[in-house]
Amino acid sequence: MRKSAVVGLLLGVFLSSSALLGVSNGASAAYKFTTRDIPLRFNFLGEVREDIVRFTDINKKGEIVGNNFAGDGFFINKKHNRIEIRCPGDQTDNHSTVVSGINNLGQVVGSCTDGAFVRHRNGDIIVLNFPGAEGTVASGINDLGHVVGQYWGPLFGQGLQRFHGFLWKEGEYITIDAPFPDAMFTSLSGINNAGQIIGTYLHQRSGSNDSNDYDREIAFLYDNGSFTSLDFPGATAPFVCCGATTLPMDINNTGQILGSTYDSSGNLRFFLYDDGRYFVITGLPDDVADFGSAWGLNDRSEIAGTYIRRVPCEACGFGGEPGHSLDLHSFVAEPKQFHKKHR
């Protein structure tokens, strides 16, 4: 049965991570990054194209999910064999099936032409559409089959206020929004077995009545009615306005959170948030300029994702001058000393 409900979150509290004991921006989490490019060759809009599977998540069995640039989703087993995932309505190049996450049972979650979806290990697909919504996307799934994501539509507000976070649990849709008068565009991106959820919302500019006007994006951890801000200490954005300086990507069943941020000089960094502390992830190549999509984190603290390297070249610049090329690579990263036992 499908029905919708709204959680009474106005009773929730919002805690700043800077108020938590042990917050640190000096500690590090050492990782070994291994490139794992899985090549793809396919027809797209009448042309033969090439790409790699751009990893988005990994489970504790080492099974991986990812996509290509054309919006085709893939399941990758431990032998690196790939299986393409398609929703029933994904029939042409103008359609897509984009995968976002995988749980330890091998259930895959994502979004496609039909709406959000859950794919069971046997290949069966359940399509999710929030009642009355124009669109629904799913981002995360836990081992209980609970799904989080975002829905939107004119029935639910104007401008950016028409976008809301949701939890799909036992056939019921539950709206979960940041409970503040200046919050809009709540998006939920990950959930663990304890029901802890990560996400972001946009902060409406003070004094503005414009439902599309915001001045920053704020990350949070939702846990049993309480919202804790995720704010990497000293992060300085390299842009004037208005994105997140701390962006959560995934949460595992030990409560660790993986995300991206910036240092005090505006340089891109990646972090693990664990027990109230931020650990800077080390071991990345020095020339990483960006990440191709959100990364995934499993219960062994292993990471799967894609990054973009800025590689110098002698004649690839303007007019054949020296410049830089951008190389895309997928990877799996193993912690050297950070593994935690499952709680």
Coordinates of C-alpha atoms in Angstrom, one line a residue:
M1 CA 0.0 0.0 0.0
R2 CA 1.2 3.5 -0.8
K3 CA 0.3 6.5 1.2
S4 CA 2.0 9.7 2.1
A5 CA 2.7 11.1 5.5
V6 CA 4.6 14.2 6.9
V7 CA 6.9 13.8 9.8
G8 CA 6.4 16.4 12.6
L9 CA 9.9 17.6 12.5
L10 CA 9.3 21.0 14.0
L11 CA 10.1 19.4 17.3
G12 CA 13.5 18.4 16.1
V13 CA 16.6 20.3 17.2
F14 CA 19.4 21.5 15.0
L15 CA 22.9 21.0 16.4
S16 CA 26.1 22.5 15.1
S17 CA 28.9 20.0 14.5
S18 CA 31.3 22.6 15.9
A19 CA 29.6 22.0 19.3
L20 CA 30.4 18.3 19.3
L21 CA 33.4 17.1 21.2
G22 CA 36.5 16.0 19.2
V23 CA 35.9 18.0 16.1
S24 CA 39.2 18.3 14.3
N25 CA 40.4 19.4 10.9
G26 CA 44.0 18.3 11.5
A27 CA 43.5 14.5 11.6
S28 CA 43.7 12.4 8.4
A29 CA 42.4 9.1 7.1
A30 CA 45.1 7.4 4.9
Y31 CA 43.8 5.5 1.9
K32 CA 45.2 3.4 -0.9
F33 CA 43.5 4.5 -4.2
T34 CA 43.5 1.9 -7.0
T35 CA 42.3 2.9 -10.5
R36 CA 39.6 0.5 -11.9
D37 CA 38.5 1.8 -15.2
I38 CA 35.8 -0.4 -16.8
P39 CA 35.7 0.6 -20.5
L40 CA 32.4 0.9 -22.4
R41 CA 31.7 1.2 -26.1
F42 CA 28.2 1.9 -27.2
N43 CA 25.9 3.6 -29.7
F44 CA 24.5 6.9 -28.6
L45 CA 22.4 9.2 -30.9
G46 CA 23.7 7.4 -33.9
E47 CA 27.3 7.5 -33.0
V48 CA 29.8 5.0 -31.5
R49 CA 30.9 6.5 -28.2
E50 CA 33.4 5.4 -25.5
D51 CA 33.4 6.0 -21.8
I52 CA 34.0 4.2 -18.5
V53 CA 31.6 3.1 -15.8
R54 CA 31.6 6.0 -13.4
F55 CA 31.3 4.4 -9.9
T56 CA 28.7 5.8 -7.5
D57 CA 28.6 3.2 -4.7
I58 CA 30.0 0.0 -3.3
N59 CA 28.7 -2.5 -0.7
K60 CA 30.7 -4.6 1.8
K61 CA 30.8 -7.5 -0.7
G62 CA 32.7 -5.3 -3.1
E63 CA 29.8 -5.1 -5.6
I64 CA 29.7 -1.7 -7.3
V65 CA 27.2 0.4 -9.2
G66 CA 27.8 3.3 -11.7
N67 CA 26.8 5.0 -14.9
N68 CA 28.1 6.3 -18.2
F69 CA 27.7 9.9 -19.4
A70 CA 24.6 8.9 -21.4
G71 CA 22.6 7.9 -18.3
D72 CA 23.0 4.1 -18.5
G73 CA 23.3 2.4 -15.2
F74 CA 25.4 -0.7 -14.4
F75 CA 25.9 -3.3 -11.7
I76 CA 29.5 -4.5 -11.4
N77 CA 30.2 -7.8 -9.6
K78 CA 33.4 -8.7 -7.8
K79 CA 34.9 -10.1 -11.0
H80 CA 34.3 -6.7 -12.7
N81 CA 31.6 -8.2 -15.0
R82 CA 28.9 -5.6 -15.7
I83 CA 25.2 -5.9 -16.0
E84 CA 23.2 -3.0 -17.5
I85 CA 20.2 -1.9 -15.5
R86 CA 17.1 -0.6 -17.3
C87 CA 13.7 0.6 -16.1
P88 CA 10.7 -0.6 -18.2
G89 CA 10.4 2.8 -19.8
D90 CA 14.0 3.1 -20.7
Q91 CA 13.7 2.2 -24.4
T92 CA 15.6 4.9 -26.4
D93 CA 18.7 7.1 -26.2
N94 CA 16.4 9.9 -24.9
H95 CA 15.6 7.8 -21.9
S96 CA 17.9 6.9 -18.9
T97 CA 18.3 4.7 -15.9
V98 CA 20.8 6.3 -13.5
V99 CA 21.9 4.3 -10.5
S100 CA 22.8 6.0 -7.2
G101 CA 23.4 3.4 -4.5
I102 CA 23.6 -0.3 -3.6
N103 CA 23.0 -2.0 -0.2
N104 CA 24.6 -5.2 1.2
L105 CA 21.8 -7.4 -0.2
G106 CA 22.6 -6.2 -3.7
Q107 CA 19.5 -4.1 -4.1
V108 CA 20.1 -1.1 -6.3
V109 CA 18.4 2.3 -6.1
G110 CA 18.3 5.1 -8.6
S111 CA 16.2 7.2 -11.0
C112 CA 14.9 6.7 -14.5
T113 CA 12.4 7.7 -17.1
D114 CA 9.6 6.1 -15.0
G115 CA 10.6 7.7 -11.7
A116 CA 12.7 6.5 -8.8
F117 CA 13.3 2.8 -8.6
V118 CA 14.5 -0.1 -6.5
R119 CA 16.0 -3.1 -8.4
H120 CA 16.1 -6.4 -6.5
R121 CA 19.0 -8.8 -6.9
N122 CA 16.8 -11.1 -9.1
G123 CA 16.3 -8.2 -11.6
D124 CA 12.8 -7.2 -10.5
I125 CA 12.2 -3.4 -10.5
I126 CA 9.8 -1.5 -8.3
V127 CA 9.1 2.1 -9.5
L128 CA 8.6 4.8 -6.9
N129 CA 6.7 8.0 -7.5
F130 CA 5.7 10.2 -4.6
P131 CA 1.9 10.7 -4.8
G132 CA 1.0 13.9 -6.6
A133 CA 4.6 14.7 -7.6
E134 CA 5.8 15.8 -11.0
G135 CA 9.1 14.0 -10.4
T136 CA 10.8 11.6 -7.9
V137 CA 14.5 10.7 -7.6
A138 CA 16.0 8.2 -5.2
S139 CA 19.6 8.5 -3.9
G140 CA 20.1 6.0 -1.1
I141 CA 19.0 2.6 0.3
N142 CA 19.7 0.7 3.5
D143 CA 19.7 -3.1 4.1
L144 CA 16.1 -2.8 5.3
G145 CA 15.0 -1.6 1.9
H146 CA 14.3 1.9 3.1
V147 CA 14.9 4.5 0.4
V148 CA 15.6 8.3 0.5
G149 CA 15.6 10.9 -2.1
Q150 CA 13.7 14.0 -3.3
Y151 CA 10.3 14.8 -5.0
W152 CA 8.9 17.9 -6.4
G153 CA 5.8 19.5 -8.0
P154 CA 3.5 22.6 -8.0
L155 CA 1.2 20.9 -5.4
F156 CA 4.0 21.3 -2.8
G157 CA 5.1 24.9 -3.2
Q158 CA 6.5 27.5 -5.5
G159 CA 10.0 27.9 -6.9
L160 CA 12.6 26.0 -4.9
Q161 CA 10.0 25.5 -2.1
R162 CA 8.3 22.8 -4.3
F163 CA 11.3 20.4 -3.7
H164 CA 11.2 18.1 -0.7
G165 CA 13.0 15.2 0.8
F166 CA 11.3 11.8 1.3
L167 CA 11.8 8.5 3.0
W168 CA 10.1 5.4 1.5
K169 CA 9.6 2.8 4.2
E170 CA 7.4 -0.3 4.1
G171 CA 5.4 1.1 1.2
E172 CA 4.8 4.5 2.9
Y173 CA 6.1 7.8 1.6
I174 CA 7.3 10.1 4.4
T175 CA 8.3 13.8 3.8
I176 CA 11.4 14.8 5.7
D177 CA 12.3 18.5 5.3
A178 CA 14.7 20.6 7.3
P179 CA 12.3 22.2 9.8
F180 CA 13.4 25.9 9.6
P181 CA 11.4 28.8 8.1
D182 CA 14.4 29.8 5.9
A183 CA 14.9 26.2 4.6
M184 CA 13.9 25.1 1.1
F185 CA 14.9 22.4 -1.5
T186 CA 15.6 19.6 1.0
S187 CA 17.4 16.7 -0.6
L188 CA 18.2 13.4 1.1
S189 CA 21.2 11.5 -0.2
G190 CA 21.9 8.5 2.1
I191 CA 20.5 6.3 4.9
N192 CA 21.9 3.6 7.1
N193 CA 20.3 0.7 9.0
A194 CA 20.0 2.8 12.1
G195 CA 17.8 5.3 10.2
Q196 CA 20.4 8.1 10.1
I197 CA 20.0 10.2 7.0
I198 CA 22.3 12.7 5.3
G199 CA 21.2 15.5 3.1
T200 CA 21.3 19.2 2.3
Y201 CA 18.9 22.2 2.1
L202 CA 19.1 25.6 0.6
H203 CA 19.0 28.6 2.9
Q204 CA 16.7 31.4 1.7
R205 CA 18.4 34.7 1.6
S206 CA 17.4 36.8 4.7
G207 CA 14.7 39.3 4.0
S208 CA 13.9 37.9 0.5
N209 CA 10.4 36.9 -0.5
D210 CA 11.6 35.3 -3.7
S211 CA 11.1 31.5 -3.5
N212 CA 14.1 31.0 -5.9
D213 CA 16.5 33.2 -3.9
Y214 CA 19.1 31.5 -1.7
D215 CA 22.6 32.3 -0.4
R216 CA 24.0 29.0 0.7
E217 CA 23.6 25.2 0.8
I218 CA 23.7 23.6 4.3
A219 CA 24.5 19.9 4.9
F220 CA 23.0 18.0 7.8
L221 CA 22.8 14.6 9.5
Y222 CA 19.2 13.7 10.5
D223 CA 19.0 11.2 13.5
N224 CA 15.8 10.4 15.3
G225 CA 14.2 13.9 14.9
S226 CA 17.4 15.9 15.4
F227 CA 19.3 17.8 12.7
T228 CA 23.1 18.2 13.1
S229 CA 24.8 20.5 10.7
L230 CA 27.8 19.1 8.9
D231 CA 30.3 21.9 8.5
F232 CA 34.0 21.1 7.9
P233 CA 36.1 23.4 10.1
G234 CA 37.8 26.2 8.2
A235 CA 36.2 25.3 4.9
T236 CA 36.5 28.2 2.4
A237 CA 34.6 28.0 -0.9
P238 CA 36.4 29.0 -4.1
F239 CA 33.2 30.6 -5.4
V240 CA 31.3 33.7 -4.3
C241 CA 27.9 32.1 -4.1
C242 CA 26.0 29.8 -3.3
G243 CA 27.0 26.1 -3.1
A244 CA 27.8 23.9 -0.2
T245 CA 31.3 24.1 1.4
T246 CA 30.5 20.7 3.0
L247 CA 28.7 18.1 0.8
P248 CA 27.8 14.7 2.3
M249 CA 28.0 11.8 -0.2
D250 CA 27.2 8.6 1.7
I251 CA 26.7 7.2 5.2
N252 CA 27.6 3.6 6.2
N253 CA 26.2 1.3 9.0
T254 CA 29.0 2.3 11.4
G255 CA 27.8 5.9 11.2
Q256 CA 30.7 7.2 9.2
I257 CA 29.9 9.9 6.6
L258 CA 31.9 10.5 3.4
G259 CA 31.9 13.9 1.8
S260 CA 33.7 16.7 -0.1
T261 CA 34.7 20.0 1.2
Y262 CA 37.4 22.7 0.8
D263 CA 40.4 23.7 2.9
S264 CA 41.1 27.3 4.1
S265 CA 42.6 28.1 0.7
G266 CA 39.6 26.9 -1.3
N267 CA 41.3 23.6 -2.5
L268 CA 39.0 20.6 -3.0
R269 CA 39.3 18.0 -0.2
F270 CA 37.4 14.8 0.8
F271 CA 36.6 13.8 4.4
L272 CA 35.3 11.1 6.7
Y273 CA 33.1 12.3 9.5
D274 CA 33.2 9.8 12.4
D275 CA 32.2 10.2 16.1
G276 CA 32.1 14.0 15.8
R277 CA 35.5 14.3 14.1
Y278 CA 36.5 15.2 10.5
F279 CA 39.3 13.2 9.0
V280 CA 40.9 14.5 5.7
I281 CA 41.2 11.6 3.2
T282 CA 44.8 11.3 1.9
G283 CA 46.3 9.2 -0.8
L284 CA 44.6 10.8 -3.8
P285 CA 46.8 11.8 -6.8
D286 CA 48.0 15.4 -6.4
D287 CA 46.4 16.5 -9.7
V288 CA 42.8 15.6 -8.9
A289 CA 40.7 18.7 -9.9
D290 CA 37.2 17.5 -9.3
F291 CA 35.0 14.4 -8.8
G292 CA 32.8 13.0 -11.5
S293 CA 29.8 12.1 -9.3
A294 CA 29.0 11.4 -5.7
W295 CA 31.2 8.7 -4.1
G296 CA 30.0 5.7 -2.1
L297 CA 31.2 4.3 1.2
N298 CA 30.7 0.7 2.5
D299 CA 30.8 -0.8 6.0
R300 CA 34.5 -1.6 5.6
S301 CA 35.2 2.1 5.1
E302 CA 36.1 1.4 1.5
I303 CA 35.3 4.1 -1.1
A304 CA 34.3 3.8 -4.8
G305 CA 33.9 6.8 -7.1
T306 CA 35.3 8.7 -10.0
Y307 CA 37.7 11.6 -10.1
I308 CA 39.0 14.0 -12.8
R309 CA 42.8 14.6 -13.0
R310 CA 44.3 17.7 -14.5
V311 CA 47.2 16.5 -16.5
P312 CA 49.7 18.9 -18.1
C313 CA 50.4 18.5 -21.9
E314 CA 52.7 20.1 -24.3
A315 CA 50.3 21.1 -27.1
C316 CA 46.7 20.7 -25.9
G317 CA 46.3 24.4 -24.9
F318 CA 44.8 27.2 -27.0
G319 CA 46.6 27.4 -30.4
G320 CA 48.6 24.3 -29.7
E321 CA 50.3 25.9 -26.7
P322 CA 51.1 23.9 -23.5
G323 CA 48.0 23.3 -21.3
H324 CA 46.2 20.7 -19.4
S325 CA 43.9 17.9 -20.3
L326 CA 41.2 16.4 -18.0
D327 CA 41.3 12.7 -17.5
L328 CA 38.5 10.8 -15.9
H329 CA 39.1 7.6 -13.8
S330 CA 37.1 5.4 -11.6
F331 CA 38.7 3.9 -8.4
V332 CA 38.3 1.8 -5.3
A333 CA 40.1 3.1 -2.2
E334 CA 40.9 1.0 0.8
P335 CA 41.7 2.4 4.2
K336 CA 45.2 1.8 5.5
Q337 CA 44.3 2.1 9.2
F338 CA 40.7 3.5 9.6
H339 CA 38.5 0.3 9.4
K340 CA 35.9 0.1 12.2
K341 CA 34.0 -2.9 13.3
H342 CA 30.3 -2.9 12.5
R343 CA 28.3 -1.5 15.4

